[in-house]
């Protein structure tokens, strides 16, 4: 990481209202000292190519408006009162050549990284894009809360692997929550502490899981406040304005190309730049030249270049969603405006990592139809690719795009199976039966209510069979017991299978589906009703089952699957001379593929509640845990307040915050559980919208 000069200690001097650039009488020790005392953020080397290459909105008038014929609008970030750091990611800031400690200790750091001050070379702007939201074209959307600050040149000595993933040689940086833009619609352009912490932690968690993602460099909070009704329940409250620093090669997304869309046949909305096809060509040229240079070099024919570009976006998207599925990640809002043109995870809102395995898992409480459920994600990403192809026409011929999209599901299945084989330690052979073994594992997990993350992590403890073993039944019994620890209790399964729809409403919809199918389709759908009926059926069976009977059924199912799994592991050893080496490699691969810790909702919630009460230490601690998700970390097994009597250390308290009275009944008063455990009982009450 590049950092110029050693940080000055208490002797650092800042002159209010005086720029160090004006203190340049002659070159001497005094001038060198002033230069050294500059904020490290003032030394960032900006080269804002996107603003030079893509059309800029000529108007700088404040307020929400339709922006025609432009990809960006200049904006003025709105300062917050008394900005201060909640946490920084040292690894993410290193992408910019910054030292995390230097930034944390920089008095100007929170001001620059909240948008309250503008760094030298920064050109604040907001990006114009459209999107299909929950299947319907919404027209102009754009950066309603995010603010492009500029593009920072990659510092010398950056990891070659990162340069391969980001061939542009620049990192775009944004602040999210810095105030109004022309695209804020009815909102205020602000983000609050809970949503900012969630985005910050998950951006970094995904990176350390090895999943392509935008990064988050810092979270800043403030004394400025906005009113939010968290659950849309009619009980709004004041919350602190907070800002996340986001980092990526680019934040251009599928919806960026939808600004040219003609009037939609269903919603009647059209893109603000409809008819401006030359801008579409400019955008494609920019994206391909900057972020897909090999395609630009290898395909001199424009049509072939565009087809190759679309195919690469398709491949990256298929690979990404396969990775999501394999860690139990659910994005929650897979609209076309939340899909990156680079195939990285973008925009962390009501996401969730699955606890108990459920293919119908819905992490977004606003997603009543389950459009963006866990099992729907691969198909939804394909649907979004279709919309991207439509947006790229005529630069991308529709028949060529269709042929590319036809490759998607096979590619996705291939990526998924490759990842799952690693999760099961099937490394030496690829057998046709592997797909069925994986399907049966997931079905067993679903039937028994097994925890997704911990069940996969436990599989490396199931030993391969060895020739002449005499304790096979005992081993199977032991490993069955290990997996039973991850299964749901009877009460947990009853709670999970309680229908979310009022019985009277369900009865009315069932009747309507028979008597008036057209009206039924307008207000509901058969998939939703089928899910509710399935829950009712399971709940009825559970009501007639005792805990001991349930545990016996669960043990029977796991014993059956473990027996088949060990037979398959046995075939891994065929023809191998060093059996122990094969077993050691299997365990190593599995334990570096199946995480011990993911950012479960309850872990994020504990950190949020502590931060809202002025204690930022838990956010910082959780980040440390998430930076090594595959490893045990002695001393970091439990939340920070455990052993402190529920009181954070004085040095960790936010100086700008008075402790909230209700905090005693939240995170610090709950029975703590280790970060790598199944979620506590209260976790199912968390509602994310």
XYZ file of C-alpha atoms in Angstrom:
689
model
C 0.000 0.000 0.000
C 1.298 3.448 -0.846
C 1.384 6.136 1.797
C 3.561 9.209 1.496
C 5.288 10.288 4.648
C 5.055 9.316 8.278
C 2.076 10.658 10.214
C 2.845 13.652 12.376
C 1.771 13.363 16.001
C 0.317 16.076 18.224
C 2.334 18.747 16.438
C 0.067 18.516 13.374
C -1.329 22.027 12.707
C -4.477 22.942 10.800
C -5.277 26.569 10.031
C -9.049 27.084 9.765
C -10.042 28.522 6.415
C -6.480 28.566 5.076
C -5.489 26.200 2.301
C -2.014 24.717 2.492
C -1.765 25.354 -1.232
C -1.539 29.104 -0.533
C 1.310 28.729 1.959
C 4.027 28.432 -0.653
C 6.491 31.280 -0.182
C 9.613 29.174 -0.621
C 10.679 25.565 -0.385
C 12.017 24.944 3.096
C 11.546 22.798 6.156
C 8.440 24.749 7.191
C 6.781 24.150 3.825
C 7.710 20.481 3.909
C 6.116 20.191 7.347
C 2.890 21.725 6.085
C 2.847 19.394 3.095
C 3.394 16.422 5.377
C 0.512 17.522 7.613
C -2.029 17.490 4.796
C -4.852 15.027 5.075
C -3.940 11.785 3.306
C -7.262 12.139 1.486
C -5.984 15.375 -0.081
C -3.221 13.396 -1.772
C -5.560 11.093 -3.681
C -4.790 11.244 -7.397
C -8.114 11.758 -9.169
C -8.643 11.179 -12.891
C -12.386 11.402 -13.493
C -12.550 9.783 -16.889
C -16.246 8.855 -16.794
C -17.213 12.516 -16.605
C -15.060 13.294 -19.652
C -16.140 10.301 -21.718
C -19.886 10.299 -21.012
C -22.445 13.114 -21.477
C -22.943 15.457 -18.533
C -26.234 17.120 -17.625
C -25.764 20.812 -18.556
C -28.142 21.945 -15.807
C -26.929 22.352 -12.232
C -30.256 23.518 -10.863
C -31.166 21.929 -7.524
C -34.185 19.709 -7.103
C -35.596 16.540 -8.587
C -36.036 16.539 -12.364
C -35.964 14.393 -15.488
C -32.435 14.355 -16.896
C -32.402 13.943 -20.672
C -29.436 13.149 -22.872
C -26.958 12.719 -19.997
C -25.348 9.988 -17.914
C -24.284 12.189 -14.990
C -25.469 15.330 -13.219
C -23.203 17.530 -11.123
C -24.301 17.702 -7.492
C -23.274 19.349 -4.242
C -23.062 16.928 -1.309
C -24.876 18.284 1.725
C -22.760 18.512 4.899
C -23.751 16.728 8.084
C -23.233 18.014 11.619
C -20.273 16.696 13.584
C -19.309 13.784 11.305
C -17.265 11.011 12.950
C -16.085 7.545 12.011
C -17.944 4.424 13.068
C -15.412 2.135 11.384
C -13.066 1.865 8.425
C -11.949 -1.104 6.354
C -8.160 -1.034 6.180
C -8.161 -3.499 3.287
C -10.627 -1.504 1.214
C -8.893 1.822 1.825
C -5.599 0.233 0.776
C -7.074 -0.024 -2.733
C -6.759 3.765 -2.844
C -3.248 3.761 -1.385
C -4.577 4.865 2.000
C -3.549 3.665 5.445
C -6.612 2.953 7.559
C -5.057 4.184 10.800
C -3.993 7.417 9.119
C -7.506 7.992 7.836
C -9.107 7.169 11.212
C -6.804 9.649 12.971
C -7.193 12.368 10.345
C -9.369 15.215 11.725
C -10.598 15.898 8.186
C -11.287 12.243 7.415
C -14.935 12.122 8.517
C -15.678 15.399 6.747
C -14.227 14.247 3.418
C -15.732 10.763 3.629
C -19.208 12.039 4.495
C -19.241 14.538 1.628
C -19.214 17.432 4.099
C -16.009 18.652 2.452
C -14.943 17.994 -1.140
C -11.460 16.575 -1.673
C -9.102 18.306 -4.119
C -9.665 16.728 -7.548
C -13.088 15.336 -6.664
C -16.021 16.232 -8.943
C -19.248 15.221 -7.179
C -21.896 13.860 -9.528
C -24.905 11.563 -9.593
C -25.441 8.835 -12.184
C -28.636 8.605 -14.236
C -30.156 5.166 -14.748
C -33.516 3.436 -15.017
C -34.693 0.029 -13.922
C -37.238 -2.740 -13.865
C -38.385 -2.951 -10.245
C -40.243 -6.113 -9.244
C -40.782 -6.823 -12.929
C -42.179 -3.424 -13.920
C -40.305 -0.661 -15.737
C -40.030 2.249 -13.306
C -38.587 4.892 -15.640
C -35.851 7.224 -14.384
C -34.302 6.219 -11.060
C -30.635 7.210 -10.721
C -28.374 7.869 -7.735
C -30.955 9.174 -5.303
C -28.611 8.982 -2.306
C -25.231 7.991 -3.757
C -22.749 10.602 -4.923
C -19.862 9.888 -7.302
C -16.772 11.655 -5.939
C -14.442 10.699 -8.744
C -11.990 8.053 -9.900
C -8.763 7.538 -7.978
C -5.771 6.254 -9.896
C -4.540 2.862 -8.752
C -1.497 3.473 -6.519
C 1.895 1.910 -7.318
C 2.377 -1.629 -6.098
C -1.269 -2.733 -6.262
C -1.837 -6.500 -6.234
C -1.650 -7.767 -9.856
C -4.743 -9.901 -9.225
C -6.721 -6.766 -8.382
C -5.413 -5.072 -11.522
C -6.569 -8.052 -13.554
C -10.055 -7.650 -12.096
C -9.905 -3.876 -12.567
C -7.991 -3.166 -15.777
C -9.155 0.461 -15.897
C -6.400 1.553 -13.522
C -8.912 3.590 -11.481
C -11.198 3.069 -8.516
C -14.483 4.935 -8.545
C -15.412 6.182 -5.088
C -18.884 7.170 -3.908
C -20.440 8.418 -0.718
C -23.891 6.994 -0.098
C -26.187 9.151 2.005
C -24.705 12.571 1.202
C -27.986 14.308 0.385
C -30.318 15.265 -2.427
C -29.635 14.718 -6.121
C -31.830 15.179 -9.216
C -32.729 11.490 -8.776
C -33.867 11.509 -5.140
C -37.557 11.379 -6.113
C -39.651 11.746 -2.920
C -36.726 10.852 -0.626
C -34.172 13.039 1.151
C -30.930 11.519 -0.151
C -29.902 10.403 3.337
C -29.056 7.035 4.829
C -29.190 6.110 8.501
C -26.858 4.229 10.811
C -28.536 0.808 10.567
C -28.619 0.659 6.761
C -25.105 2.100 6.497
C -23.629 -0.455 8.909
C -25.373 -3.278 7.061
C -23.978 -2.148 3.702
C -20.491 -1.565 5.102
C -20.229 -4.949 6.812
C -21.745 -6.994 4.000
C -19.642 -5.382 1.270
C -16.521 -6.458 3.124
C -17.933 -9.825 4.236
C -18.636 -10.798 0.628
C -15.128 -9.832 -0.452
C -13.526 -12.024 2.195
C -15.832 -14.894 1.226
C -14.285 -14.627 -2.244
C -17.452 -13.316 -3.909
C -17.158 -10.424 -6.413
C -18.497 -7.267 -4.809
C -18.267 -3.527 -4.511
C -16.218 -2.532 -1.463
C -16.863 -0.263 1.499
C -14.073 1.884 2.897
C -15.752 3.566 5.845
C -18.916 4.419 7.743
C -19.359 7.934 9.087
C -22.216 8.973 11.364
C -23.234 12.427 12.565
C -25.522 14.516 14.746
C -27.759 15.330 11.769
C -31.026 13.430 11.914
C -33.853 12.349 9.644
C -37.225 10.778 10.385
C -37.737 7.153 9.390
C -40.635 4.740 9.889
C -38.570 1.568 10.046
C -41.408 -0.947 9.634
C -43.917 1.357 7.911
C -46.007 0.900 11.038
C -46.957 4.517 11.705
C -44.294 4.878 14.421
C -41.530 7.034 12.904
C -38.452 8.036 14.865
C -35.434 10.272 14.425
C -32.290 8.507 13.223
C -28.750 9.705 12.650
C -27.629 10.542 9.130
C -24.762 8.244 8.205
C -22.641 7.818 5.093
C -20.814 4.852 3.529
C -17.769 5.203 1.292
C -18.201 2.746 -1.608
C -15.407 1.620 -3.925
C -15.590 -0.216 -7.278
C -14.055 -0.054 -10.739
C -17.424 1.404 -11.808
C -20.983 1.519 -10.528
C -22.506 1.320 -14.011
C -25.318 -1.209 -13.979
C -27.824 -2.918 -16.274
C -30.257 -0.062 -15.669
C -27.691 2.463 -16.914
C -28.514 1.288 -20.434
C -32.271 1.472 -19.881
C -32.335 5.283 -20.057
C -32.896 4.850 -23.826
C -35.983 2.631 -23.480
C -39.087 3.470 -25.501
C -42.406 3.830 -23.654
C -43.080 0.607 -21.772
C -46.200 -1.213 -22.938
C -47.336 -1.937 -19.368
C -46.369 1.111 -17.313
C -46.240 3.717 -20.098
C -42.961 5.056 -18.729
C -39.978 5.621 -20.989
C -36.310 6.292 -20.458
C -35.345 9.973 -20.201
C -32.889 9.630 -23.115
C -35.176 7.717 -25.470
C -34.088 8.362 -29.065
C -30.519 9.275 -28.125
C -28.971 6.098 -29.561
C -25.583 7.740 -30.028
C -25.197 7.951 -26.240
C -25.852 4.220 -25.938
C -22.939 3.662 -28.326
C -20.750 6.008 -26.270
C -21.597 4.130 -23.074
C -20.828 0.753 -24.623
C -17.527 2.045 -26.001
C -16.576 3.429 -22.604
C -17.502 0.292 -20.636
C -15.806 -2.120 -23.043
C -12.645 -0.055 -23.530
C -12.194 0.590 -19.810
C -13.342 -2.651 -18.182
C -13.190 -5.270 -20.952
C -10.012 -4.232 -22.836
C -9.261 -7.760 -24.074
C -12.607 -7.846 -25.843
C -11.927 -4.417 -27.322
C -8.556 -5.633 -28.637
C -9.680 -9.052 -29.890
C -12.856 -8.081 -31.776
C -12.324 -5.363 -34.408
C -15.848 -5.901 -35.763
C -18.251 -3.807 -33.682
C -21.126 -6.286 -33.659
C -18.862 -9.194 -32.722
C -17.296 -7.044 -30.010
C -20.697 -6.230 -28.546
C -21.779 -9.878 -28.616
C -18.541 -10.925 -26.886
C -19.110 -8.209 -24.275
C -22.662 -9.354 -23.576
C -21.525 -12.971 -23.345
C -18.872 -12.026 -20.777
C -21.441 -10.109 -18.703
C -23.679 -13.177 -18.891
C -20.857 -15.510 -17.788
C -19.900 -13.277 -14.875
C -23.529 -12.984 -13.779
C -24.036 -16.757 -13.895
C -20.845 -17.307 -11.881
C -21.837 -14.660 -9.333
C -25.313 -15.992 -8.612
C -23.892 -19.531 -8.311
C -21.552 -18.203 -5.621
C -24.454 -16.535 -3.840
C -26.439 -19.769 -3.805
C -23.492 -21.701 -2.400
C -23.159 -19.472 0.674
C -26.911 -19.059 1.193
C -26.895 -15.355 0.282
C -30.123 -13.695 -0.794
C -29.829 -10.220 -2.322
C -33.421 -9.183 -1.739
C -33.903 -6.579 -4.492
C -32.623 -7.974 -7.785
C -34.013 -5.196 -9.927
C -32.148 -4.374 -13.134
C -30.846 -1.192 -11.497
C -29.126 -3.322 -8.835
C -27.207 -5.545 -11.280
C -23.599 -4.554 -12.004
C -22.317 -4.467 -15.579
C -19.125 -6.029 -14.156
C -20.843 -9.025 -12.567
C -20.172 -7.969 -8.960
C -22.600 -7.792 -6.043
C -24.071 -4.302 -5.963
C -26.337 -2.370 -3.570
C -26.784 -4.009 -0.179
C -30.276 -3.317 1.088
C -32.620 -5.935 2.609
C -30.187 -8.806 1.963
C -29.890 -11.861 4.183
C -27.753 -14.937 4.705
C -30.013 -17.920 5.174
C -30.060 -19.537 8.623
C -32.311 -22.606 8.460
C -32.221 -23.937 4.888
C -35.375 -23.062 3.008
C -35.380 -22.790 -0.792
C -38.285 -20.313 -0.507
C -36.298 -18.071 1.855
C -37.278 -14.416 1.366
C -34.981 -11.906 3.056
C -36.912 -8.778 2.048
C -40.094 -8.347 4.087
C -41.449 -6.107 1.297
C -41.248 -8.943 -1.251
C -44.728 -10.316 -0.689
C -44.758 -12.447 -3.829
C -41.330 -14.022 -3.285
C -40.102 -12.749 -6.640
C -36.583 -12.431 -5.247
C -36.539 -15.516 -3.026
C -33.377 -17.588 -2.651
C -34.339 -20.241 -5.188
C -35.625 -17.634 -7.680
C -32.308 -15.772 -7.927
C -30.749 -17.712 -10.840
C -33.862 -17.310 -13.000
C -34.299 -13.651 -12.027
C -30.724 -12.897 -13.060
C -31.461 -14.491 -16.426
C -34.594 -12.324 -16.730
C -32.491 -9.246 -15.986
C -30.012 -10.268 -18.683
C -32.914 -10.387 -21.154
C -33.783 -6.801 -20.166
C -30.144 -5.757 -20.576
C -30.101 -7.301 -24.057
C -33.230 -5.340 -24.966
C -31.578 -2.163 -23.693
C -28.432 -2.766 -25.785
C -30.324 -3.245 -29.065
C -29.685 -2.377 -31.875
C -25.981 -2.253 -30.887
C -26.520 -5.862 -29.826
C -28.588 -7.763 -32.441
C -31.550 -9.462 -30.687
C -30.995 -12.845 -32.364
C -27.355 -12.908 -31.234
C -28.362 -11.884 -27.714
C -30.946 -14.671 -27.558
C -28.315 -17.245 -28.492
C -26.076 -15.997 -25.670
C -28.896 -16.070 -23.122
C -29.652 -19.661 -24.116
C -26.228 -20.572 -22.684
C -26.994 -19.088 -19.284
C -28.680 -21.914 -17.365
C -26.145 -24.551 -18.420
C -23.316 -22.241 -17.420
C -24.959 -21.434 -14.103
C -25.518 -25.130 -13.346
C -21.883 -25.840 -14.195
C -20.594 -23.128 -11.849
C -22.986 -24.217 -9.118
C -22.009 -27.881 -9.365
C -18.307 -26.992 -9.381
C -18.717 -24.973 -6.172
C -20.872 -27.613 -4.514
C -18.355 -30.370 -5.242
C -15.768 -28.329 -3.352
C -18.198 -27.816 -0.475
C -18.636 -31.595 -0.281
C -14.952 -32.361 -0.816
C -15.514 -34.233 -4.093
C -12.221 -33.281 -5.703
C -10.805 -36.301 -7.520
C -13.740 -37.412 -9.623
C -16.824 -35.919 -11.229
C -19.665 -38.409 -11.270
C -23.161 -38.020 -12.755
C -24.642 -39.022 -9.379
C -23.071 -36.004 -7.661
C -25.948 -33.766 -8.646
C -28.438 -36.124 -7.019
C -26.280 -36.376 -3.888
C -26.316 -32.575 -3.592
C -30.073 -32.420 -4.200
C -30.674 -35.060 -1.520
C -28.445 -33.146 0.923
C -30.451 -29.964 0.422
C -33.730 -31.865 0.724
C -32.544 -33.432 3.984
C -31.492 -30.005 5.264
C -34.914 -28.621 4.352
C -36.828 -31.517 5.913
C -34.877 -31.297 9.168
C -34.634 -27.510 9.343
C -30.841 -27.689 9.336
C -28.705 -24.565 9.526
C -27.229 -23.882 6.071
C -23.822 -22.480 7.021
C -23.078 -24.758 9.970
C -24.243 -27.946 8.261
C -21.857 -27.444 5.354
C -19.064 -26.519 7.769
C -19.666 -29.764 9.690
C -19.360 -32.008 6.622
C -15.539 -31.997 6.721
C -15.787 -33.866 10.037
C -17.412 -36.843 8.323
C -14.512 -39.245 7.698
C -13.909 -41.112 4.473
C -14.430 -44.880 4.783
C -11.229 -46.892 4.981
C -10.712 -50.457 3.896
C -11.494 -52.924 6.640
C -13.003 -50.375 9.044
C -14.884 -52.021 11.878
C -16.522 -48.979 13.426
C -18.564 -47.778 10.444
C -21.895 -47.767 12.275
C -20.431 -45.937 15.267
C -18.898 -43.298 12.970
C -22.203 -42.769 11.186
C -23.982 -42.477 14.547
C -21.449 -39.890 15.737
C -21.623 -37.797 12.573
C -25.418 -38.004 12.591
C -25.333 -36.577 16.095
C -23.066 -33.795 14.879
C -25.541 -32.787 12.175
C -28.553 -33.166 14.461
C -27.097 -30.302 16.523
C -27.751 -28.064 13.504
C -31.375 -29.160 13.057
C -34.398 -27.169 14.126
C -36.469 -28.083 17.164
C -40.171 -28.832 16.939
C -41.092 -25.348 18.142
C -38.715 -23.730 15.652
C -40.244 -25.697 12.780
C -43.757 -24.812 13.906
C -42.831 -21.124 13.928
C -41.144 -21.412 10.518
C -44.182 -23.089 8.955
C -46.812 -20.772 10.335
C -48.606 -19.258 7.309
C -47.958 -15.555 6.893
C -51.404 -15.007 5.358
C -54.562 -14.677 7.424
C -56.684 -17.864 7.030
C -59.698 -15.830 5.930
C -57.661 -14.050 3.257
C -56.295 -17.388 2.048
C -59.786 -18.876 1.839
C -61.024 -15.847 -0.087
C -58.150 -16.048 -2.590
C -58.672 -19.787 -3.108
C -62.321 -19.136 -3.873
C -61.417 -16.248 -6.173
C -58.906 -18.392 -8.078
C -61.790 -20.710 -8.975
C -64.503 -18.154 -9.643
C -62.596 -15.250 -11.228
C -59.057 -16.225 -12.362
C -58.480 -12.856 -14.076
C -59.142 -10.847 -10.920
C -57.127 -13.375 -8.900
C -54.075 -12.812 -11.118
C -54.356 -9.065 -10.510
C -54.133 -9.324 -6.719
C -52.161 -12.519 -6.079
C -50.470 -15.456 -7.802
C -50.612 -19.229 -7.660
C -47.027 -19.552 -6.370
C -47.825 -17.496 -3.272
C -50.953 -19.508 -2.560
C -49.088 -22.790 -3.095
C -46.454 -21.732 -0.550
C -49.119 -20.882 2.013
C -50.897 -24.211 1.496
C -47.588 -26.074 1.810
C -46.907 -24.326 5.122
C -50.374 -25.234 6.382
C -49.850 -28.877 5.478
C -46.465 -29.037 7.202
C -47.778 -27.245 10.264
C -50.653 -29.744 10.554
C -48.174 -32.642 10.512
C -45.931 -30.932 13.058
C -48.861 -30.357 15.409
C -49.355 -34.136 15.455
C -45.653 -34.837 16.123
C -43.707 -34.879 19.409
C -40.114 -33.660 19.883
C -38.719 -37.187 20.343
C -40.524 -38.468 17.255
C -39.227 -35.505 15.249
C -35.641 -36.070 16.424
C -35.921 -39.742 15.473
C -37.113 -38.828 11.958
C -34.315 -36.295 11.593
C -31.716 -38.851 12.692
C -33.085 -41.391 10.226
C -32.865 -38.933 7.321
C -29.331 -37.855 8.168
C -28.122 -41.421 8.693
C -29.416 -42.336 5.239
C -27.700 -39.394 3.542
C -24.398 -39.769 5.427
C -24.246 -43.415 4.369
C -24.589 -42.444 0.688
C -22.100 -39.604 1.114
C -19.449 -41.872 2.651
C -19.837 -44.331 -0.210
C -19.169 -41.486 -2.631
C -16.151 -40.406 -0.555
C -14.906 -43.963 -0.778
C -14.806 -43.701 -4.562
C -12.620 -40.592 -4.196
C -9.954 -42.855 -2.677
C -9.940 -45.437 -5.472
C -6.539 -45.605 -7.159
C -4.949 -43.216 -4.634
C -1.655 -44.318 -3.107
C -1.588 -41.822 -0.234
C -5.014 -42.049 1.406
C -4.122 -39.673 4.247
C -2.967 -36.976 1.826
C -6.269 -37.205 -0.052
C -8.212 -36.921 3.197
C -6.107 -33.958 4.365
C -6.589 -32.160 1.040
C -10.333 -32.759 1.202
C -10.636 -31.264 4.688
C -8.446 -28.303 3.736
C -10.518 -27.492 0.640
C -13.828 -27.932 2.447
C -12.786 -25.748 5.380
C -11.604 -23.029 2.998
C -14.871 -23.213 1.013
C -17.472 -23.591 3.776
C -17.286 -20.527 6.050
C -17.448 -20.730 9.840
C -19.032 -17.290 9.998
C -21.294 -15.274 7.707
C -23.007 -11.955 8.395
C -26.233 -13.284 9.821
C -28.935 -10.719 10.487
C -28.663 -11.068 14.248
C -24.899 -10.356 14.166
C -25.517 -7.183 12.173
C -28.420 -6.261 14.460
C -26.268 -6.555 17.594
C -23.660 -4.262 16.023
C -26.324 -1.782 14.913
C -27.975 -1.581 18.329
C -24.638 -1.104 20.065
C -23.695 1.646 17.579
C -27.054 3.373 18.021
C -26.233 3.453 21.728
C -22.872 5.065 21.022
C -20.644 1.951 21.098
C -18.881 1.396 17.758
C -16.604 -1.374 19.018
C -18.975 -4.146 17.957
C -19.043 -2.941 14.336
C -15.248 -2.970 14.329
C -15.121 -6.369 16.022
C -17.596 -7.953 13.612
C -15.536 -6.612 10.703
C -12.442 -8.358 12.122
C -14.378 -11.619 12.417
C -15.714 -11.329 8.862
C -12.234 -10.673 7.462
C -11.342 -14.302 8.275
C -14.611 -16.165 7.757
C -13.023 -19.590 7.303
C -10.817 -19.532 10.416
C -11.230 -19.757 14.162
C -10.081 -16.531 15.812
C -9.239 -16.965 19.490
C -10.517 -14.019 21.474
C -13.084 -13.094 18.837
C -15.693 -15.765 19.470
C -18.292 -13.567 21.194
C -19.575 -9.976 21.023
C -17.390 -7.251 22.509
C -19.585 -6.507 25.532
C -19.451 -10.070 26.910
C -17.492 -9.970 30.146
C -17.904 -6.199 30.489
C -21.235 -6.354 32.239
C -22.957 -5.018 29.155
C -21.067 -1.730 29.307
C -18.690 -0.753 26.492
C -15.285 0.536 27.434
C -15.113 4.296 27.738
C -12.652 4.650 24.863
C -15.058 2.888 22.510
C -18.050 5.154 23.188
C -19.178 7.705 20.648
C -18.463 11.084 22.209
C -21.443 12.594 20.407
C -23.997 10.194 21.813
C -25.872 9.900 25.054
C -26.737 6.285 25.927
C -30.295 5.395 24.958
C -32.507 4.185 27.763
C -33.967 1.359 25.731
C -30.543 -0.088 24.975
C -30.631 -2.082 28.200
C -33.343 -4.229 26.681
C -31.554 -4.841 23.399
C -28.239 -6.324 22.342
C -26.219 -6.098 25.557
C -28.949 -7.651 27.702
C -29.567 -10.656 25.468
C -27.872 -13.967 26.125
C -24.824 -13.805 23.837
C -24.124 -16.574 21.364
C -20.863 -17.148 19.460
C -20.626 -15.660 15.988
C -20.384 -19.162 14.486
C -23.445 -20.574 16.242
C -26.992 -21.068 15.063
C -29.017 -17.869 15.503
C -30.646 -17.226 18.887
C -34.407 -17.529 19.245
C -34.993 -13.761 19.001
C -33.335 -13.589 15.566
C -36.508 -14.662 13.730
C -38.160 -11.435 14.905
C -35.753 -9.299 12.842
C -37.589 -7.706 9.930
C -35.611 -6.157 7.071
C -37.446 -4.149 4.407
